[in-house]
Tab-separated table of C-alpha atoms in Angstrom:
chain	number	residue	atom	x	y	z
A	176	MET	CA	39.834	12.330	11.276
A	177	ARG	CA	39.826	16.534	10.592
A	178	PHE	CA	38.921	14.987	7.182
A	179	LEU	CA	36.229	13.215	7.459
A	180	THR	CA	34.340	15.700	9.966
A	181	ALA	CA	34.949	18.594	7.345
A	182	LEU	CA	33.688	16.373	4.588
A	183	THR	CA	30.165	15.624	6.885
A	184	ILE	CA	30.078	18.977	7.448
A	185	ALA	CA	30.127	19.780	3.953
A	186	ILE	CA	27.332	17.163	3.177
A	187	LEU	CA	25.165	17.476	5.929
A	188	LEU	CA	25.077	21.681	5.868
A	189	PRO	CA	23.261	21.413	2.291
A	190	MET	CA	20.920	18.870	3.836
A	191	THR	CA	20.132	21.002	6.490
A	192	ALA	CA	19.937	23.936	4.446
A	193	MET	CA	17.018	22.252	2.274
A	194	ALA	CA	15.132	20.777	4.678
A	195	GLN	CA	13.971	24.346	6.331
A	196	SER	CA	14.074	26.144	3.738
A	197	VAL	CA	10.225	25.310	3.213
A	198	GLN	CA	7.270	28.234	2.885
A	199	ASP	CA	3.821	27.893	4.291
A	200	LEU	CA	1.809	30.111	1.635
A	201	GLY	CA	-1.700	28.777	2.809
A	202	PRO	CA	-2.480	32.340	4.277
A	203	SER	CA	-1.184	33.964	1.068
A	204	ALA	CA	-3.089	31.784	-1.046
A	205	ARG	CA	-6.347	31.322	0.876
A	206	ASP	CA	-8.211	34.703	-0.700
A	207	ARG	CA	-7.409	33.425	-4.398
A	208	ILE	CA	-8.142	29.817	-3.644
A	209	ASN	CA	-11.498	30.981	-1.563
A	210	ALA	CA	-12.269	33.253	-4.726
A	211	THR	CA	-12.224	30.122	-7.038
A	212	ARG	CA	-13.948	28.179	-5.196
A	213	ALA	CA	-16.986	30.966	-4.892
A	214	GLU	CA	-17.147	30.682	-8.828
A	215	ALA	CA	-17.599	27.364	-8.360
A	216	GLY	CA	-20.418	27.486	-5.623
A	217	ARG	CA	-17.970	25.935	-3.118
A	218	ASP	CA	-17.430	26.887	0.224
A	219	ALA	CA	-14.317	28.668	1.188
A	220	LEU	CA	-11.465	26.945	2.847
A	221	SER	CA	-9.470	27.234	6.238
A	222	VAL	CA	-5.628	26.848	6.854
A	223	ASN	CA	-4.791	23.366	8.454
A	224	ARG	CA	-1.547	23.034	10.369
A	225	LYS	CA	-1.802	19.720	10.012
A	226	LEU	CA	-2.061	19.666	6.444
A	227	THR	CA	0.424	22.203	5.887
A	228	ARG	CA	2.831	19.912	7.825
A	229	ALA	CA	2.066	16.675	5.485
A	230	ALA	CA	2.801	19.063	2.762
A	231	ALA	CA	5.950	20.526	3.594
A	232	ALA	CA	7.687	16.824	4.857
A	233	HIS	CA	6.370	15.775	0.961
A	234	ALA	CA	8.349	18.953	-0.366
A	235	ARG	CA	11.484	18.318	1.583
A	236	ASP	CA	11.001	14.866	0.799
A	237	LEU	CA	10.937	15.145	-2.883
A	238	ALA	CA	13.791	18.084	-2.433
A	239	GLU	CA	16.140	15.472	-0.806
A	240	THR	CA	15.111	12.728	-3.328
A	241	GLY	CA	14.901	14.629	-6.548
A	242	ALA	CA	11.709	12.984	-7.136
A	243	PHE	CA	8.048	14.497	-8.793
A	244	SER	CA	5.657	11.690	-7.476
A	245	HIS	CA	2.346	11.850	-5.501
A	246	THR	CA	4.415	8.761	-3.810
A	247	GLY	CA	6.663	9.398	-0.859
A	248	SER	CA	10.617	7.812	-1.092
A	249	ASN	CA	9.057	5.393	1.638
A	250	GLY	CA	5.660	4.521	-0.503
A	251	SER	CA	3.885	6.580	1.518
A	252	SER	CA	0.686	8.195	-0.165
A	253	VAL	CA	-1.157	11.567	1.041
A	254	GLY	CA	-3.525	9.385	2.896
A	255	ASP	CA	-0.307	8.077	4.703
A	256	ARG	CA	1.389	11.680	5.397
A	257	VAL	CA	-1.869	13.470	6.501
A	258	ARG	CA	-2.474	10.220	8.947
A	259	ARG	CA	1.255	10.486	10.399
A	260	GLN	CA	0.599	14.101	11.353
A	261	GLY	CA	-2.452	13.132	13.250
A	262	TYR	CA	-4.976	14.109	10.584
A	263	GLY	CA	-8.102	11.827	10.387
A	264	PHE	CA	-9.972	12.353	7.084
A	265	CYS	CA	-13.014	11.039	4.935
A	266	PHE	CA	-11.432	13.257	2.244
A	267	VAL	CA	-7.667	14.481	0.871
A	268	ALA	CA	-6.414	15.085	-2.236
A	269	GLU	CA	-2.892	16.640	-3.116
A	270	ASN	CA	-1.574	19.147	-6.260
A	271	ILE	CA	2.030	19.118	-6.807
A	272	ALA	CA	3.856	21.094	-8.953
A	273	LYS	CA	7.775	22.287	-9.153
A	274	GLY	CA	9.335	25.318	-11.047
A	275	GLN	CA	7.089	28.089	-10.970
A	276	GLY	CA	8.777	30.877	-9.085
A	277	ALA	CA	5.790	32.494	-7.511
A	278	LEU	CA	2.094	31.865	-5.828
A	279	GLU	CA	0.422	33.579	-8.656
A	280	GLN	CA	2.189	30.848	-11.095
A	281	VAL	CA	1.304	27.998	-9.333
A	282	LEU	CA	-2.251	28.765	-8.658
A	283	SER	CA	-2.588	29.749	-12.301
A	284	GLY	CA	-0.756	26.743	-13.636
A	285	TRP	CA	-3.167	24.452	-11.422
A	286	MET	CA	-6.718	26.367	-12.608
A	287	ALA	CA	-5.321	25.287	-16.081
A	288	SER	CA	-5.407	21.672	-15.239
A	289	PRO	CA	-8.769	20.102	-14.977
A	290	GLY	CA	-7.431	17.555	-12.686
A	291	HIS	CA	-5.897	20.059	-10.485
A	292	ARG	CA	-8.625	22.244	-10.592
A	293	ARG	CA	-10.809	19.690	-9.414
A	294	ASN	CA	-9.005	19.220	-6.243
A	295	ILE	CA	-9.146	22.866	-5.464
A	296	ARG	CA	-12.875	23.420	-5.858
A	297	ALA	CA	-13.692	19.335	-4.573
A	298	GLU	CA	-17.013	20.068	-2.646
A	299	GLN	CA	-15.682	17.614	-0.106
A	300	ALA	CA	-12.456	19.927	0.936
A	301	VAL	CA	-12.606	22.354	3.871
A	302	GLU	CA	-9.480	23.135	4.748
A	303	PHE	CA	-5.995	22.979	2.827
A	304	GLY	CA	-2.389	23.467	3.352
A	305	LEU	CA	-0.087	24.931	0.752
A	306	VAL	CA	3.841	25.123	0.836
A	307	ARG	CA	6.698	26.079	-1.487
A	308	GLY	CA	9.793	23.919	-0.757
A	309	PRO	CA	13.304	23.621	-2.375
A	310	GLY	CA	13.794	23.659	-5.712
A	311	ASN	CA	10.259	25.305	-6.142
A	312	LEU	CA	8.482	22.340	-5.407
A	313	TRP	CA	4.745	22.887	-4.338
A	314	VAL	CA	2.881	20.691	-2.633
A	315	MET	CA	-0.841	21.594	-2.092
A	316	VAL	CA	-3.211	18.910	0.521
A	317	LEU	CA	-6.539	19.233	0.709
A	318	GLY	CA	-8.776	17.741	2.707
A	319	LYS	CA	-12.118	17.297	5.519
A	320	PRO	CA	-11.628	16.012	8.849
A	321	GLY	CA	-13.438	12.907	10.484
A	322	CYS	CA	-16.905	12.328	8.828
């Protein structure tokens, strides 16, 4: 019995640590993101806690499953994930990245990619959330509520 208890603890502790190691980098990234939006004639974005929670949930899911996809392990889309956080939207987009060790690296990479840059500069976007998860998994969710 002690062996099973120790084995269970040994398995669950790394999973618990992984689930907790998500950093909210929206406030740190806001000025850089808004500067690039201004270059494109777009309005500034604000950080939204519901979008941040959706990004964090997806980062944890990707880390726990070893996947790298816009589709969650349960088949969810970014729209499903933001709705689950209580965010009703008329626009939503998601950027993901893996391996970059610093915020500046991931933002530069996204700006060098036409699709990711288009999401960041989307005219419809008014809010965002950005996190770094375990294993340097980055998830950014952009949105516009309501409509």
